[in-house]
Coordinates of C-alpha atoms in Angstrom, one line a residue:
X1 CA 137.9 144.1 65.7
X2 CA 141.0 146.0 66.4
X3 CA 144.2 143.6 66.2
X4 CA 147.6 144.1 67.5
X5 CA 150.8 142.2 66.5
X6 CA 154.3 142.2 68.1
X7 CA 157.2 140.6 66.7
X8 CA 160.5 140.3 68.5
X9 CA 163.6 138.5 68.1
X10 CA 162.0 135.1 69.1
X11 CA 158.2 135.5 69.5
X12 CA 155.3 136.7 67.7
X13 CA 152.3 137.9 70.0
X14 CA 148.8 139.1 68.8
X15 CA 145.6 140.4 70.5
X16 CA 142.4 141.3 69.3
X17 CA 140.4 144.3 71.1
X18 CA 136.9 145.1 70.7
X19 CA 135.4 148.4 70.2
X20 CA 135.6 149.3 74.0
X21 CA 139.3 148.2 74.0
X22 CA 138.8 145.2 75.8
X23 CA 141.2 142.4 74.8
X24 CA 139.1 139.4 73.7
X25 CA 141.8 137.0 72.3
X26 CA 145.4 136.5 72.6
X27 CA 147.9 134.4 70.7
X28 CA 151.5 133.7 71.5
X29 CA 154.0 131.7 69.5
X30 CA 157.6 131.3 69.2
X31 CA 159.4 132.0 66.0
X32 CA 162.9 131.9 64.2
X33 CA 161.8 134.2 61.0
X34 CA 164.2 136.6 59.5
X35 CA 163.8 138.7 56.6
X36 CA 160.9 140.7 55.2
X37 CA 159.5 137.5 53.5
X38 CA 159.6 135.3 56.7
X39 CA 158.6 138.0 59.3
X40 CA 155.6 139.0 57.0
X41 CA 154.3 135.5 56.8
X42 CA 154.8 135.1 60.6
X43 CA 152.6 138.2 61.0
X44 CA 149.9 137.1 58.6
X45 CA 149.7 133.6 60.2
X46 CA 149.4 135.3 63.8
X47 CA 146.5 137.7 62.4
X48 CA 144.6 134.8 60.7
X49 CA 144.7 133.0 64.0
X50 CA 142.5 135.9 65.1
X51 CA 140.0 136.0 62.4
X52 CA 137.3 134.0 64.3
X53 CA 137.1 137.3 66.4
X54 CA 135.5 139.2 63.8
X55 CA 136.4 141.4 60.8
X56 CA 139.5 143.5 61.1
X57 CA 138.9 147.4 61.5
X58 CA 142.4 148.0 62.1
X59 CA 146.0 146.4 62.4
X60 CA 148.8 147.8 64.3
X61 CA 152.3 146.2 64.2
X62 CA 155.0 146.5 66.6
X63 CA 158.5 145.5 65.5
X64 CA 162.1 145.8 67.3
X65 CA 163.9 148.2 65.2
X66 CA 164.2 151.6 64.1
X67 CA 160.8 152.8 62.8
X68 CA 160.2 156.4 61.1
X69 CA 157.1 158.7 61.8
X70 CA 155.8 156.9 58.2
X71 CA 155.9 153.4 59.5
X72 CA 159.0 152.4 57.4
X73 CA 161.7 150.3 58.9
X74 CA 165.0 151.8 58.8
X75 CA 166.7 148.9 60.6
X76 CA 165.3 145.8 62.4
X77 CA 168.5 144.3 63.1
X78 CA 167.6 141.1 65.0
X79 CA 164.8 140.5 62.5
X80 CA 166.6 141.7 59.4
X81 CA 163.8 143.7 58.1
X82 CA 163.6 146.9 56.4
X83 CA 161.3 149.2 54.4
X84 CA 157.5 149.2 54.1
X85 CA 156.4 146.1 56.0
X86 CA 152.7 147.7 56.6
X87 CA 152.1 147.9 53.0
X88 CA 153.1 144.3 52.4
X89 CA 150.7 143.1 55.0
X90 CA 147.8 145.7 54.3
X91 CA 147.2 143.8 50.8
X92 CA 146.8 140.5 52.5
X93 CA 144.7 141.4 55.5
X94 CA 142.4 143.8 53.8
X95 CA 142.8 147.0 55.6
X96 CA 145.6 149.6 56.5
X97 CA 148.4 148.6 58.7
X98 CA 150.5 150.8 61.0
X99 CA 153.9 149.8 62.0
X100 CA 155.1 151.2 65.2
X101 CA 158.5 150.7 67.3
X102 CA 157.9 148.1 70.2
X103 CA 159.1 150.6 72.8
X104 CA 156.6 153.1 71.8
X105 CA 153.7 150.6 71.6
X106 CA 154.6 149.2 75.0
X107 CA 154.8 152.4 76.6
X108 CA 151.2 153.5 75.2
X109 CA 149.8 150.4 76.7
X110 CA 151.5 150.7 80.0
X111 CA 150.6 154.2 80.6
X112 CA 147.1 153.5 79.6
X113 CA 146.9 150.6 81.9
X114 CA 148.5 152.5 85.0
X115 CA 145.8 155.6 84.3
X116 CA 143.0 153.1 84.4
X117 CA 144.1 151.4 87.4
X118 CA 145.0 154.3 89.6
X119 CA 143.5 157.2 88.0
X120 CA 146.7 159.0 87.5
X121 CA 147.7 160.4 84.4
X122 CA 151.5 160.0 83.9
X123 CA 152.9 162.7 81.5
X124 CA 156.6 162.2 81.8
X125 CA 157.8 158.5 81.8
X126 CA 160.5 156.2 80.7
X127 CA 160.2 152.7 79.4
X128 CA 162.9 150.0 79.4
X129 CA 162.2 146.8 77.6
X130 CA 164.7 144.0 78.3
X131 CA 164.2 141.1 75.8
X132 CA 166.3 139.7 73.1
X133 CA 167.7 143.2 72.8
X134 CA 166.9 146.4 74.7
X135 CA 164.3 148.7 73.6
X136 CA 162.6 151.6 74.9
X137 CA 160.5 154.8 74.8
X138 CA 160.0 158.2 76.5
X139 CA 157.1 160.6 77.2
X140 CA 157.8 164.0 78.2
X141 CA 154.8 166.6 78.9
X142 CA 152.4 163.9 77.4
X143 CA 154.1 163.5 74.3
X144 CA 156.3 160.6 73.1
X145 CA 159.8 161.8 72.4
X146 CA 160.3 160.7 68.8
X147 CA 162.8 162.9 67.3
X148 CA 163.1 164.5 63.7
X149 CA 162.3 161.2 62.0
X150 CA 160.8 159.1 64.5
X151 CA 164.3 157.4 65.7
X152 CA 164.5 158.8 69.0
X153 CA 164.1 156.4 72.1
X154 CA 166.6 153.5 71.1
X155 CA 167.6 153.4 74.7
X156 CA 169.3 150.2 74.3
X157 CA 171.9 151.9 72.3
X158 CA 172.7 154.5 75.2
X159 CA 176.6 154.1 76.1
X160 CA 176.9 153.0 79.5
X161 CA 180.4 151.7 79.8
X162 CA 183.6 152.2 78.2
X163 CA 184.1 151.1 74.5
X164 CA 185.6 147.9 74.1
X165 CA 186.5 145.8 71.0
X166 CA 183.4 143.8 71.6
X167 CA 180.8 145.6 69.1
X168 CA 177.0 146.1 69.7
X169 CA 174.6 145.2 66.6
X170 CA 174.4 148.9 66.1
X171 CA 177.9 149.0 65.5
X172 CA 178.9 150.8 68.7
X173 CA 180.4 149.5 71.8
X174 CA 179.6 149.9 75.6
X175 CA 175.9 150.2 74.7
X176 CA 173.0 149.4 77.2
X177 CA 171.9 146.3 75.1
X178 CA 175.5 144.6 75.3
X179 CA 174.9 144.2 79.2
X180 CA 171.2 144.0 79.8
X181 CA 169.8 142.5 76.6
X182 CA 169.4 138.7 76.4
X183 CA 171.9 138.4 73.6
X184 CA 174.2 140.4 75.7
X185 CA 173.6 138.5 78.7
X186 CA 174.3 135.1 76.9
X187 CA 177.6 136.5 75.7
X188 CA 178.6 137.6 79.4
X189 CA 177.7 134.1 80.6
X190 CA 179.6 132.5 78.0
X191 CA 182.8 134.4 78.9
X192 CA 182.1 133.3 82.5
X193 CA 181.8 129.8 81.4
X194 CA 185.4 130.1 79.8
X195 CA 187.1 131.5 82.8
X196 CA 185.8 128.7 84.8
X197 CA 181.9 129.0 85.7
X198 CA 180.2 125.8 86.3
X199 CA 176.5 127.0 86.2
X200 CA 175.1 123.5 87.3
X201 CA 174.3 120.3 85.5
X202 CA 170.9 121.4 84.2
X203 CA 172.5 124.3 82.2
X204 CA 174.1 124.0 78.9
X205 CA 177.6 125.0 78.2
X206 CA 176.4 128.0 76.4
X207 CA 173.7 129.4 78.8
X208 CA 170.8 131.5 77.5
X209 CA 169.8 134.6 79.3
X210 CA 166.8 132.4 80.7
X211 CA 169.5 130.0 82.2
X212 CA 171.4 133.0 83.6
X213 CA 168.1 134.5 85.2
X214 CA 167.1 130.8 86.6
X215 CA 170.6 130.4 88.0
X216 CA 170.6 133.8 89.6
X217 CA 167.2 133.1 91.1
X218 CA 168.9 130.0 92.8
X219 CA 171.3 131.9 94.3
X220 CA 174.3 131.0 91.8
X221 CA 176.9 133.9 92.7
X222 CA 178.4 134.0 89.0
X223 CA 174.9 134.3 87.6
X224 CA 173.9 136.8 90.2
X225 CA 176.9 139.0 89.2
X226 CA 176.0 138.9 85.5
X227 CA 172.6 140.1 86.3
X228 CA 174.0 142.7 88.7
X229 CA 176.1 144.0 85.8
X230 CA 172.9 144.3 83.8
X231 CA 171.4 146.2 86.9
X232 CA 174.1 148.7 86.9
X233 CA 174.1 149.2 83.2
X234 CA 170.3 150.0 83.5
X235 CA 170.8 152.5 86.3
X236 CA 173.4 154.3 84.3
X237 CA 171.2 154.6 81.5
X238 CA 168.3 155.8 83.7
X239 CA 170.8 158.5 85.2
X240 CA 171.5 159.9 81.6
X241 CA 167.8 160.0 80.7
X242 CA 166.8 161.6 84.1
X243 CA 168.9 164.6 83.4
X244 CA 167.5 165.0 79.9
X245 CA 163.8 164.5 80.6
X246 CA 163.1 164.1 84.4
X247 CA 160.5 161.2 84.3
X248 CA 158.2 160.6 87.3
X249 CA 158.7 156.9 86.9
X250 CA 160.7 154.3 84.9
X251 CA 158.7 151.1 83.7
X252 CA 160.6 147.8 82.9
X253 CA 159.1 145.6 80.4
X254 CA 160.2 142.3 78.3
X255 CA 161.0 138.8 79.1
X256 CA 164.2 139.5 81.0
X257 CA 162.5 142.0 83.4
X258 CA 159.8 139.8 84.0
X259 CA 161.7 136.6 84.2
X260 CA 163.9 138.3 86.8
X261 CA 161.4 140.3 88.6
X262 CA 162.3 139.4 92.0
X263 CA 165.8 140.7 91.5
X264 CA 166.2 143.3 88.7
X265 CA 163.9 146.2 89.7
X266 CA 165.1 146.3 93.3
X267 CA 168.9 146.2 92.2
X268 CA 168.5 148.8 89.7
X269 CA 166.9 151.2 92.3
X270 CA 169.7 150.2 94.4
X271 CA 172.5 151.3 92.0
X272 CA 170.4 154.4 90.9
X273 CA 170.4 155.5 94.7
X274 CA 173.9 154.8 95.0
X275 CA 175.3 156.9 92.2
X276 CA 172.3 159.4 91.8
X277 CA 173.3 162.8 90.4
X278 CA 172.3 165.7 92.6
X279 CA 171.8 163.6 95.7
X280 CA 170.2 165.4 98.3
X281 CA 168.3 167.9 95.9
X282 CA 166.4 165.3 94.0
X283 CA 165.4 161.6 94.2
X284 CA 165.4 159.1 91.8
X285 CA 162.3 158.1 90.0
X286 CA 160.7 154.6 91.1
X287 CA 161.5 151.6 88.9
X288 CA 158.4 149.6 88.4
X289 CA 157.7 146.5 86.2
X290 CA 155.0 147.0 83.6
X291 CA 151.7 145.5 84.9
X292 CA 150.8 144.2 81.5
X293 CA 153.4 141.4 80.6
X294 CA 154.2 139.7 77.4
X295 CA 151.2 141.2 75.4
X296 CA 152.0 144.8 76.1
X297 CA 153.5 145.8 72.9
X298 CA 150.7 143.9 70.8
X299 CA 148.1 145.9 73.0
X300 CA 149.9 149.1 72.3
X301 CA 150.2 148.5 68.7
X302 CA 146.3 148.0 68.5
X303 CA 146.0 151.4 70.6
X304 CA 148.4 153.3 68.4
X305 CA 146.6 152.0 65.1
X306 CA 143.2 153.3 66.4
X307 CA 144.1 156.5 68.8
X308 CA 140.5 156.7 69.7
X309 CA 140.6 153.5 71.6
X310 CA 141.5 153.0 75.5
X311 CA 142.1 149.8 77.3
X312 CA 139.1 148.0 79.2
X313 CA 140.9 146.0 81.8
X314 CA 139.4 142.4 81.8
X315 CA 140.8 139.0 81.5
X316 CA 141.5 137.7 77.7
X317 CA 140.4 134.5 76.2
X318 CA 143.6 132.6 74.9
X319 CA 143.7 131.1 71.7
X320 CA 146.7 129.3 71.8
X321 CA 150.1 129.5 73.4
X322 CA 153.1 127.3 72.2

C-alpha cells in the first residue's frame, strides 16, 4: 500500500493508494501541532489509522514550507518545523519516507487527474494553493520548476502590492500570502471590523477566513471587497508568472479556493483580463479549480514517493473525518 500524508497549518489528511494508484481510504483530522515532535506525532497517528489497508510499501509526506531536493525542510513557518522530518518518521513506519512541498504534491495529482479525465497532457501549468497560507508550484516543458536547491515555487511570497509596515511570515511585505491566504484574509477582515464593519450576528468580532468567505457568499459588501482584494492579488501574481513561464492553465487549490469556488476563479479571471500584459497579442490562461479537493496534496505525496504510480479515478472509502 502506498501512503500519502499532507499536513498544513490546521489539518492533516491521509490517503492509501493501492498498486493501481486507486485511492482506497482517506482520513482527515484537524490539528494544532507545532514543532517537529508534535507534527511527527500527528503524521504517525494519521498513517497508523490507515494500517488496516495493508502493509506500507512507500510513504510520501507533503508539508507547507520550504523543502529542499533532498527532502530536508528549510523552513515550515506555520508549522514551526525544520530538518530531516522524513528520517524521524521512517524509523517508526518501517519504510523510507519522502518529504515534499505541498504545492509540488498538489500539482502532481491535479495534472495526473486532468490527463486521466481529458486525455490531455499539460506540460506548462501553474498551481496556486490558497489555504492557511499561499503555496504553489510550476511546471514548464513537463518539468517541475524547483530551482537550484528545490525552493522555487513559493508563489505565496511573490510581491503583488507595494511594501507596507505589515510584515509577511517570510519577513517581506506586500506578498500574495498577506492578501489571499487564510491568515492574511483574517487580518484584513479584522482591520475592517476596526473601521466599523459589522459582519453579522453569527460572525465573531475577529472573523476567520471562512467567516469572510461565508459572508461574501451571502452578499456582504465588505467581505466581498476583502475577497476581491484577494482576487486582485492572485491576478497580479499570475501576470508575473505568465511573463516568466507562460503556462497553458492556472489551477487553484486549497480550502479558501474551494470554499469560495463560486466567486474567486471568476474574479481572478476578470482582473487578469482587465490588466493583462500584451493584450491583443496573447490571452490569459484559464483559471480552474482543481478537480480533486482537500486530498490533492496527500494523493500527490503518495505519487511522488512512487513515481511509477499513476492515479486511478474511483471513489475512496472514508475512514474518518472530524
